[in-house]
Short mmCIF file of C-alpha atoms and ligand atoms in Angstrom, two decimals:
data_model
loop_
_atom_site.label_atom_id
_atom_site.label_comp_id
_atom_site.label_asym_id
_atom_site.label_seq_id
_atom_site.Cartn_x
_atom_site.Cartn_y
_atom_site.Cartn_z
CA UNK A 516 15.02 15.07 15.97
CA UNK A 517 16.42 14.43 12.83
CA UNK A 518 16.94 16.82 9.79
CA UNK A 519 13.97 16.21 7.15
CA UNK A 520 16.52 15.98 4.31
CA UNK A 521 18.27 13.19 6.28
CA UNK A 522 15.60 11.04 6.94
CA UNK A 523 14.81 11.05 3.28
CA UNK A 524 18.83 10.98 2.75
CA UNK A 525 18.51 13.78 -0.01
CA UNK A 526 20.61 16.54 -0.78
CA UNK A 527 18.95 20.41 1.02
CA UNK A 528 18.89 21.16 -3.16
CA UNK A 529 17.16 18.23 -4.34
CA UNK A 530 14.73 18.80 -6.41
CA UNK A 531 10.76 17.57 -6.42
CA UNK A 532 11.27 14.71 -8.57
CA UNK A 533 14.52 13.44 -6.27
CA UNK A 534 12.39 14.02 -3.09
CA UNK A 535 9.68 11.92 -4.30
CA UNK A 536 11.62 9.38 -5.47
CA UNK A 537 13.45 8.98 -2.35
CA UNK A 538 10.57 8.83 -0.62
CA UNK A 539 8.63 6.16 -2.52
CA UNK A 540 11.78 4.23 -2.33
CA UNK A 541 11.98 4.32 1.86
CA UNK A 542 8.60 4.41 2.03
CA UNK A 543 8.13 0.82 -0.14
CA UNK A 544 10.58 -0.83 2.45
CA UNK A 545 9.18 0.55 5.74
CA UNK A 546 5.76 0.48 5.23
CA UNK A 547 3.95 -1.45 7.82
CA UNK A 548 2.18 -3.89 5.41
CA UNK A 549 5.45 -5.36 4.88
CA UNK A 550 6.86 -5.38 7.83
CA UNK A 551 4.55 -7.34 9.40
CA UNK A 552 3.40 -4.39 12.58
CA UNK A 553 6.99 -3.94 13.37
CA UNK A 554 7.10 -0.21 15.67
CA UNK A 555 10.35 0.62 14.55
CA UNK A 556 9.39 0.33 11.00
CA UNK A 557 5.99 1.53 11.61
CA UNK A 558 8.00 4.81 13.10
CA UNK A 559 10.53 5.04 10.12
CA UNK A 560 7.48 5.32 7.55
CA UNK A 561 5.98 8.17 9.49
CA UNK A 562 9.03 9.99 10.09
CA UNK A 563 9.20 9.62 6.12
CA UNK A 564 5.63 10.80 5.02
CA UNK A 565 6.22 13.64 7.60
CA UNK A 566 9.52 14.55 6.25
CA UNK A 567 8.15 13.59 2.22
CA UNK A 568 5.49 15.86 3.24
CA UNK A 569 6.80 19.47 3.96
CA UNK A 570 9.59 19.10 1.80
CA UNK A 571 7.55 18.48 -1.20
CA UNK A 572 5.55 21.55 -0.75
CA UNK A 573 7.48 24.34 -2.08
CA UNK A 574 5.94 27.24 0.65
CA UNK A 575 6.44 24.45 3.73
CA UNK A 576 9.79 23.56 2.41
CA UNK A 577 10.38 27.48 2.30
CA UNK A 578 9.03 27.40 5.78
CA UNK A 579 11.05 24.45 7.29
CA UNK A 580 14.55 25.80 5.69
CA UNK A 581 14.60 28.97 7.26
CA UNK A 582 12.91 28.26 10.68
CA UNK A 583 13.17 24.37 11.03
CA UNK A 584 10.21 22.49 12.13
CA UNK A 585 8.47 25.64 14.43
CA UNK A 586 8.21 26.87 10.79
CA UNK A 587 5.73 24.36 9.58
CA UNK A 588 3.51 24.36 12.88
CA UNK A 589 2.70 27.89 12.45
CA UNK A 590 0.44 27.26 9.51
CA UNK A 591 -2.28 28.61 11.45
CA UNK A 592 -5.72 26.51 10.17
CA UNK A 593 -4.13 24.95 7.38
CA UNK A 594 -0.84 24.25 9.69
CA UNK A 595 -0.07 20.37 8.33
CA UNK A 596 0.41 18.85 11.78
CA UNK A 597 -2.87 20.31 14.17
CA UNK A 598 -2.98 16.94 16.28
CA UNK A 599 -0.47 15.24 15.64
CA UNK A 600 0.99 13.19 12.92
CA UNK A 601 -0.16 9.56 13.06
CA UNK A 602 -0.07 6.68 11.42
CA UNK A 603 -2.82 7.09 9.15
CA UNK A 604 -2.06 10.29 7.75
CA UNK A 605 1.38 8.45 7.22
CA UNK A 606 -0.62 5.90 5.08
CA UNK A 607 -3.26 8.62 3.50
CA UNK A 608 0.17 10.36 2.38
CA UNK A 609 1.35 7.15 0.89
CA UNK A 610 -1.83 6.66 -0.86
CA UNK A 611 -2.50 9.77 -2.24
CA UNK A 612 0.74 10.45 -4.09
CA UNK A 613 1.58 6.24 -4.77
CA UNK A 614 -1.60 4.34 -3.96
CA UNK A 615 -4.61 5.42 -6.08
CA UNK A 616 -7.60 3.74 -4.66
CA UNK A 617 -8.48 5.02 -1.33
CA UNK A 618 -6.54 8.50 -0.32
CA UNK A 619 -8.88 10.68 -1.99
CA UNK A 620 -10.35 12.66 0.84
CA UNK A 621 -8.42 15.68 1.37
CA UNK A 622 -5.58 14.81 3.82
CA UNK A 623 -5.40 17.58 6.38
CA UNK A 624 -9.17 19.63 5.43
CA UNK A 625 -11.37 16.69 5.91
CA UNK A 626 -13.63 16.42 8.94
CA UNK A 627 -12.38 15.50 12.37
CA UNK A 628 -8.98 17.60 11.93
CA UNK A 629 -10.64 20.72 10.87
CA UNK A 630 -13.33 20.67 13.86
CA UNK A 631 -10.03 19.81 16.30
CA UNK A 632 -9.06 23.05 15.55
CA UNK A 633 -11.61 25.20 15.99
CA UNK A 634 -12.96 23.56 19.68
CA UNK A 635 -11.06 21.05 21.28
CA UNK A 636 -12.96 17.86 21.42
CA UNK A 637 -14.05 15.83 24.53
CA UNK A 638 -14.44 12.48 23.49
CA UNK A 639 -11.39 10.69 22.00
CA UNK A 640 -11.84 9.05 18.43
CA UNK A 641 -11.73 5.72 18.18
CA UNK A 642 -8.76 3.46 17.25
CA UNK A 643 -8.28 2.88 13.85
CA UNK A 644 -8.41 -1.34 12.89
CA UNK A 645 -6.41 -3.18 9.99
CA UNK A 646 -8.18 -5.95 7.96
CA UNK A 647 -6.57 -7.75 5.22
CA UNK A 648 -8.48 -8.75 2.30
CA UNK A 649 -6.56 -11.25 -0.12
CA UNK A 650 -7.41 -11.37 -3.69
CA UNK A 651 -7.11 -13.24 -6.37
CA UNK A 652 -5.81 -11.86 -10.06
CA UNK A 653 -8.95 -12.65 -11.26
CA UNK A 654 -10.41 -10.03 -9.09
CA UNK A 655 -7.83 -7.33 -9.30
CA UNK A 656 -8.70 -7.48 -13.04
CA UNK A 657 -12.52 -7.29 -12.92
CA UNK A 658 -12.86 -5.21 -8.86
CA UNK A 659 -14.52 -6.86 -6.66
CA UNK A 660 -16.81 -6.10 -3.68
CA UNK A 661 -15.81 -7.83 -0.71
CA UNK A 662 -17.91 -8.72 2.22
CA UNK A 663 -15.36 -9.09 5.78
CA UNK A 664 -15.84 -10.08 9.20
CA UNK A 665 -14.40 -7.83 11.20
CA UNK A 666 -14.28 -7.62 15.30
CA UNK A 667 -14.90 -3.71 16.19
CA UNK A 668 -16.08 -1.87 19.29
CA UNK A 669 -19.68 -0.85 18.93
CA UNK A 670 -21.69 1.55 21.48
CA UNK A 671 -22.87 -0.40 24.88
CA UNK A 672 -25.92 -1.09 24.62
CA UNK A 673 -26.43 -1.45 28.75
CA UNK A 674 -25.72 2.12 28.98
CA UNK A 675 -26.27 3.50 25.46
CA UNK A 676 -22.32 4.21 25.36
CA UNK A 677 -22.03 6.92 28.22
CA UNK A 678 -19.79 4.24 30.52
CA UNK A 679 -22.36 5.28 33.51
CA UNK A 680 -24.65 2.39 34.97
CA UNK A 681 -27.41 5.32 35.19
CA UNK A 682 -26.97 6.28 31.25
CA UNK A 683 -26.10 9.81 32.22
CA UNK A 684 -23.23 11.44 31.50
CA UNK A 685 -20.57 11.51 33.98
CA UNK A 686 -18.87 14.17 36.53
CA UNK A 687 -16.79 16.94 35.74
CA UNK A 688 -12.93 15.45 36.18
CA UNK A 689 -11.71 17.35 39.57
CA UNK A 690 -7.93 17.02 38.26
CA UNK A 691 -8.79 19.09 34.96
CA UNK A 692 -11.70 20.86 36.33
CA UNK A 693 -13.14 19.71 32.67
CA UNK A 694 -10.96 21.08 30.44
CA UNK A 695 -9.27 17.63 29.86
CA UNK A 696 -6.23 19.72 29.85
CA UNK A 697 -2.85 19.52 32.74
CA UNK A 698 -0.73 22.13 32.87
CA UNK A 699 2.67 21.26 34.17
CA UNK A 700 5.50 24.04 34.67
CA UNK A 701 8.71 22.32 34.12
CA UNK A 702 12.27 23.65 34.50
CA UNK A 703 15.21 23.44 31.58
CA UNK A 704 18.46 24.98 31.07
CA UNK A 705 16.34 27.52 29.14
CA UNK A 706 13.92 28.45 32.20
CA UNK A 707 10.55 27.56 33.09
CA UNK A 708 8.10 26.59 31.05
CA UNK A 709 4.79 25.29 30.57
CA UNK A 710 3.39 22.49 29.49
CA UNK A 711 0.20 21.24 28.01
CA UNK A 712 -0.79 17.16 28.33
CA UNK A 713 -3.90 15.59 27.68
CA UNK A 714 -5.19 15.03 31.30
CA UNK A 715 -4.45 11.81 32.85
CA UNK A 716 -7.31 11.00 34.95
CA UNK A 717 -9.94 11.32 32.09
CA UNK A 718 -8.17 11.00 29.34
CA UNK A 719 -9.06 14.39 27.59
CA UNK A 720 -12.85 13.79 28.40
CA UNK A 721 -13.31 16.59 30.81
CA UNK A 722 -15.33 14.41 32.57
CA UNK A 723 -15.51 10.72 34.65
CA UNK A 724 -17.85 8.33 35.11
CA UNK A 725 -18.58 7.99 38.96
CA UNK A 726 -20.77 4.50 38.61
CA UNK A 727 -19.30 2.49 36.10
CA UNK A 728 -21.84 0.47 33.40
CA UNK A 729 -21.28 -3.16 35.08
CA UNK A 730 -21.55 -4.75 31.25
CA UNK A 731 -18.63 -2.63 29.80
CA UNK A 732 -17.23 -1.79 33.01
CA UNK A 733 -17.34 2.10 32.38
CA UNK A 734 -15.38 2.27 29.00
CA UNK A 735 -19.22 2.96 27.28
CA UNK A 736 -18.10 0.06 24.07
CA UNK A 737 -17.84 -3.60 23.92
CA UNK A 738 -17.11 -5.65 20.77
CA UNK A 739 -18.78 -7.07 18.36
CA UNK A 740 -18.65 -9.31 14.93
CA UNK A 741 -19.62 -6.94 12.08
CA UNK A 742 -19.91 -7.37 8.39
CA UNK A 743 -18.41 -4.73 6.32
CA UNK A 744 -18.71 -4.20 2.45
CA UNK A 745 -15.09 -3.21 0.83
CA UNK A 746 -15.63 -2.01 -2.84
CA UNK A 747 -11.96 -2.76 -4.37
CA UNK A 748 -11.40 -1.48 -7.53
CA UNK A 749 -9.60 -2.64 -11.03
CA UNK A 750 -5.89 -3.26 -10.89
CA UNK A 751 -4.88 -2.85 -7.47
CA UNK A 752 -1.92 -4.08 -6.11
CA UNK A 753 -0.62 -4.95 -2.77
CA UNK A 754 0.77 -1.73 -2.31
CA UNK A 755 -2.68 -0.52 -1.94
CA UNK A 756 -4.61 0.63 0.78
CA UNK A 757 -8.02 1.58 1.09
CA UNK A 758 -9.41 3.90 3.98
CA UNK A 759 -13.00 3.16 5.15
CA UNK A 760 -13.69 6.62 7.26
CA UNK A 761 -15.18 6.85 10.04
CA UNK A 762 -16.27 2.82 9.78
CA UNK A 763 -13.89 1.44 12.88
CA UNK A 764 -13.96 1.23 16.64
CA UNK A 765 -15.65 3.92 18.26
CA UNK A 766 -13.90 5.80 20.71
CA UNK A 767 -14.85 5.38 24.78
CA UNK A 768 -18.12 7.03 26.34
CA UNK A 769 -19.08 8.17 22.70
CA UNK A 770 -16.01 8.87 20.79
CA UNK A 771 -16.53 9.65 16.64
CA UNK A 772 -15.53 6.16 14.84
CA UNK A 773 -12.05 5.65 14.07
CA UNK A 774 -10.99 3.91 10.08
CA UNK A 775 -10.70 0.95 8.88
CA UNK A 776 -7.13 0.56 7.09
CA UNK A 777 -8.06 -2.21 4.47
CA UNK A 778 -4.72 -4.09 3.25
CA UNK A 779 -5.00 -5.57 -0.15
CA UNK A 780 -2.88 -8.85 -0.39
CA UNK A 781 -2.65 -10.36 -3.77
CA UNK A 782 -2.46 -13.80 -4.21
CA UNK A 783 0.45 -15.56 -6.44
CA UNK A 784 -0.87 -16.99 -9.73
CA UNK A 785 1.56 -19.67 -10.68
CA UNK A 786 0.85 -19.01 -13.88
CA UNK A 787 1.83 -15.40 -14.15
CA UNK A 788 4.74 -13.09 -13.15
CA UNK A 789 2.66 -9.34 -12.68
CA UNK A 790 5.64 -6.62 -13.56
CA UNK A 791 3.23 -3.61 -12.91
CA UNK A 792 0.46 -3.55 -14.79
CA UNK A 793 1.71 -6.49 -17.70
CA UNK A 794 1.72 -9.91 -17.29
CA UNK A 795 4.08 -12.27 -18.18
CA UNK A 796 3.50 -15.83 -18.65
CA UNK A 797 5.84 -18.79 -20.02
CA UNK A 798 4.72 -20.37 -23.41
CA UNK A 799 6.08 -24.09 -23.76
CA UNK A 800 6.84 -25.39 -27.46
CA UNK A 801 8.16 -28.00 -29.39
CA UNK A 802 11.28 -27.88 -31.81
CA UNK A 803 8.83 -27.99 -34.75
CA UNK A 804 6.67 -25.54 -33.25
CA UNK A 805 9.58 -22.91 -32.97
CA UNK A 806 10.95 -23.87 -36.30
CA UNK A 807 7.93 -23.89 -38.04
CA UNK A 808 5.29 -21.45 -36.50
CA UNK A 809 1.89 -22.66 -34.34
CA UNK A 810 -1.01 -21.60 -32.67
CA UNK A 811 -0.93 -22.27 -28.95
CA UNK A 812 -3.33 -21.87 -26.24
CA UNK A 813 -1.79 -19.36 -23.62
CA UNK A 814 -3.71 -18.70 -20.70
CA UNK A 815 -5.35 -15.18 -19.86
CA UNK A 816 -6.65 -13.77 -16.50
CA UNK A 817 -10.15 -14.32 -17.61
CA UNK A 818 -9.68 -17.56 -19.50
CA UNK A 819 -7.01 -18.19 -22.70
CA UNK A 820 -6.28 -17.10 -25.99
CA UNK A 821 -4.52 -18.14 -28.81
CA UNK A 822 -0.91 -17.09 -29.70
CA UNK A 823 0.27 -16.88 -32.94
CA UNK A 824 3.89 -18.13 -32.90
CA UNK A 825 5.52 -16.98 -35.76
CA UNK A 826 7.95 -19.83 -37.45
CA UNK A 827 11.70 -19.10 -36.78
CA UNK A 828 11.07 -18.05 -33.00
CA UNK A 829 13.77 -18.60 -30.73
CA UNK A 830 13.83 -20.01 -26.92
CA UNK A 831 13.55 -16.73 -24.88
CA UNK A 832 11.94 -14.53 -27.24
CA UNK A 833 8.80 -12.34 -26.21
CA UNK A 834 5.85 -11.92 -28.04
CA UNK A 835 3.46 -9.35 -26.54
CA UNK A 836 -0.43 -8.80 -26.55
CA UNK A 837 -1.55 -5.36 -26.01
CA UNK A 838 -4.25 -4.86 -23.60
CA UNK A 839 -3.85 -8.51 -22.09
CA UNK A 840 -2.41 -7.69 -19.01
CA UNK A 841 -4.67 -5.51 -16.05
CA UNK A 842 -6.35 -2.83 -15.79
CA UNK A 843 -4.60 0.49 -14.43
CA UNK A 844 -5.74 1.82 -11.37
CA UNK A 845 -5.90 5.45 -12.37
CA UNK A 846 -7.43 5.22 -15.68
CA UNK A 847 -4.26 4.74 -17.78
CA UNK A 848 -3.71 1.81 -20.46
CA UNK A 849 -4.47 -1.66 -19.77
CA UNK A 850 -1.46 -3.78 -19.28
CA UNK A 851 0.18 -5.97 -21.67
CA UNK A 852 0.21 -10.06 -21.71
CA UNK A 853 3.65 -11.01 -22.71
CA UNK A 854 4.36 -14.57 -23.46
CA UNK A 855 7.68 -15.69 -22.97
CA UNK A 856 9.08 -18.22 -25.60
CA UNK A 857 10.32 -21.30 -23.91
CA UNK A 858 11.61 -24.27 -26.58
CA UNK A 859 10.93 -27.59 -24.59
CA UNK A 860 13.01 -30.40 -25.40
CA UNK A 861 11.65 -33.99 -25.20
CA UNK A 862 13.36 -36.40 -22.72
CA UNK A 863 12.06 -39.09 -24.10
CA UNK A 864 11.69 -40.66 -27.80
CA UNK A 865 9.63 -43.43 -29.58
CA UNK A 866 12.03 -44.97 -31.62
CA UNK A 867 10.46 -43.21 -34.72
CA UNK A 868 10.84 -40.31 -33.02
CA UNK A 869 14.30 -40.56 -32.70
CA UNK A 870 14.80 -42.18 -36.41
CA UNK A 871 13.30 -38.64 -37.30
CA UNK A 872 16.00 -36.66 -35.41
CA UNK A 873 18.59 -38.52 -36.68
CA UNK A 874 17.65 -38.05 -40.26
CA UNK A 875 17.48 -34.21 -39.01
CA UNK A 876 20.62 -33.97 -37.76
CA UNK A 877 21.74 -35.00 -40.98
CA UNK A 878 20.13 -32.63 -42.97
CA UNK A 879 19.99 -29.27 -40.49
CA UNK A 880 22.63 -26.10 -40.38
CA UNK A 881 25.10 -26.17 -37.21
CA UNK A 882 23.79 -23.26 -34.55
CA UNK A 883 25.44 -20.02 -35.06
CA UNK A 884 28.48 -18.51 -32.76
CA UNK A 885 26.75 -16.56 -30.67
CA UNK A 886 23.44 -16.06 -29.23
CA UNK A 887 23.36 -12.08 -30.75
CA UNK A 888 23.82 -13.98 -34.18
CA UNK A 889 20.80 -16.01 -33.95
CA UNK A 890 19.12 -12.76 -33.68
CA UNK A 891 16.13 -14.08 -32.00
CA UNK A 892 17.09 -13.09 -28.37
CA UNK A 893 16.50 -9.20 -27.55
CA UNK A 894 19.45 -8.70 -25.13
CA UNK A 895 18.59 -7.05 -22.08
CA UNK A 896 14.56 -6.43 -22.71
CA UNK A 897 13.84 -8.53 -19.15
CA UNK A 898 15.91 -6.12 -17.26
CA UNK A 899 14.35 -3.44 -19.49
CA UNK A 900 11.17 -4.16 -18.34
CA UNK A 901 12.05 -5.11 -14.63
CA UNK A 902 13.79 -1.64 -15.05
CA UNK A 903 10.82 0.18 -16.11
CA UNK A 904 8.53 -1.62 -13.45
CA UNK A 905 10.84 -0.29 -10.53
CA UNK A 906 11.03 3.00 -11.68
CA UNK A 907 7.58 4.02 -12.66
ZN1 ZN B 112 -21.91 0.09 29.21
ZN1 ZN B 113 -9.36 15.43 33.61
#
């Protein structure tokens, strides 16, 4: 097993702000969203969130430098890992700390983990199920509530979910003797020892069914279409998830209801580039325009406003609305709608056009040395503001 401070490829004296950054970093290229179900990067982004995890808690970090990873199992009830680190508290990690919307139930406290603990459960949750949910801008800027189709296993009906044609529950499993436990002793270079697996006749349930329901052939669920309301709120992005509890499959012979992982994909609006929370859009105008100032129509998420070019501008400039851009997810300011100066040049000219131009060329200055001279151009403020986007 690797070294936490490996997988997140940090220094053992890097501080909170390193470790999080590190993570978001790995985390943004392995997550499984964009990486299309891929195991091996499904595996990475756990191993990250597990690693992200106990090293950004200063007692667990404490913990896991002095006695390794034994040190962060022994947490008694509040121990991070009871059960077993899956997937989803990979994701509920990811959206806590980086995803707003969705994440807010308390990761390791909330129900099913807590009950684990105290009595070992018989029935075996159900799997959680992935929906995608594509959206336009429009809709990132206002929310949305979205209605999906989505194929999950419900109870059987036939035999009300027990698996048993008779609708009772079934035998006591004569590997386990119903404990749903097997205890293997197994030998190593370090001695005997014991082992504890989940029993493989019953699965954990403690018990089997002995006459198997003929219409779900003893697994107590069949699938079915179901409609299910999303509520999505303002300015999401694609990094987002959102975590419907306890609203997927149910588990076999009357397993608790495994989550629905909702993946927000955001559609591309050809007429904006999103850099976080702003907007950018390209703003064609004439020579005259630029040279003498205009009003031009620019378009907004909702509709378009008017831009008030100021005469002089120059091709590449930036002029910038605040508040025009999207919402924020957590609360904070709106985003910006910056318009992006583009001077188009006509290809083709009336001849009084071109009678014009000639008399202008006559009469205008010849263009300065240097870009920096014309002084319109801000040097560097797009890889300012990609700069800022990445970092934040
Ligand atoms: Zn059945
Ligand atoms: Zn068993």
């Amino acid at each position: 097993m690797a070294d936490y401070y490996d997988i997140l490829g940090v220094p053992r004296d890097a501080g909170p702000e390193a470790i999080k950054k590190a993570y978001r970093k790995l985390a943004m290229k392995y997550h499984p969203d964009r990486n299309s179900g891929s195991d091996e990067a499904e595996a990475r982004f756990k191993e990250l969130s597990e690693a992200y995890e106990v090293l950004k808690d200063p007692e667990k970090r404490a913990m896991y430098d002095r006695f390794g990873k034994a040190g962060t199992k022994s947490g008694g009830a509040g121990g991070p890992f009871q059960g077993g680190f899956d997937l989803h508290d990979a994701i509920e990690i990811f959206m806590r700390d980086f995803g707003g919307g969705g994440g807010f139930e308390e990761v390791f406290g909330g129900q099913g983990r807590g009950g684990r603990g105290r009595r070992r459960s018989r029935t075996r949750k159900g799997e959680n199920t992935r929906v995608r949910i594509p959206l336009t801008l429009q809709e990132v800027a206002s929310g949305v509530t979205k209605r999906v189709r989505v194929a999950l296993l419900d109870p059987c009906e036939a035999c009300e979910g027990t698996g048993s044609a008779e609708g009772e529950a079934g035998g006591t499993c004569s590997t386990c003797g119903g404990r749903g436990e097997e205890r293997v002793a197994q030998r190593s270079v370090f001695g005997q020892f014991v082992s504890v697996t989940t029993c493989r006749s019953c699965g954990g349930e403690g018990s089997v069914v002995r006459d198997p329901c003929r219409s779900c052939k003893g697994e107590g669920r069949t699938r079915r279409e179901r409609e299910v309301e999303v509520e999505i709120p303002r300015g999401v992005s694609s990094e987002n998830f959102i975590s419907l509890r306890g609203k997927g499959n149910v588990g076999p012979r009357g397993g608790p209801r495994g989550d629905i992982l909702v993946l927000l994909e955001i559609e591309d609006d050809p007429r904006f580039v999103r850099e976080g929370n702003d907007l950018v859009t390209d703003v064609l105008v004439t020579f005259s325009q630029a040279a003498l100032g205009a009003e031009v129509e620019v378009p907004t998420v909702e509709g378009s406003r008017t831009l008030e070019v100021p005469p002089g501008i120059q091709s590449g400039q930036a002029i910038r609305f605040r508040g025009g851009g999207l919402p924020d997810l957590n609360g904070g300011a709106q985003g910006d709608l910056i318009g992006r100066i583009r001077v188009w040049t006509p290809t083709e000219l009336t001849p009084e056009q071109e009678t014009l131009f000639q008399s202008l060329r006559e009469e205008e200055d010849p263009v300065p040395d240097s870009v920096a001279e014309a002084g319109g151009e801000r040097r560097g403020f797009w890889s300012r503001v990609r700069e800022a986007f990445t970092s934040g």
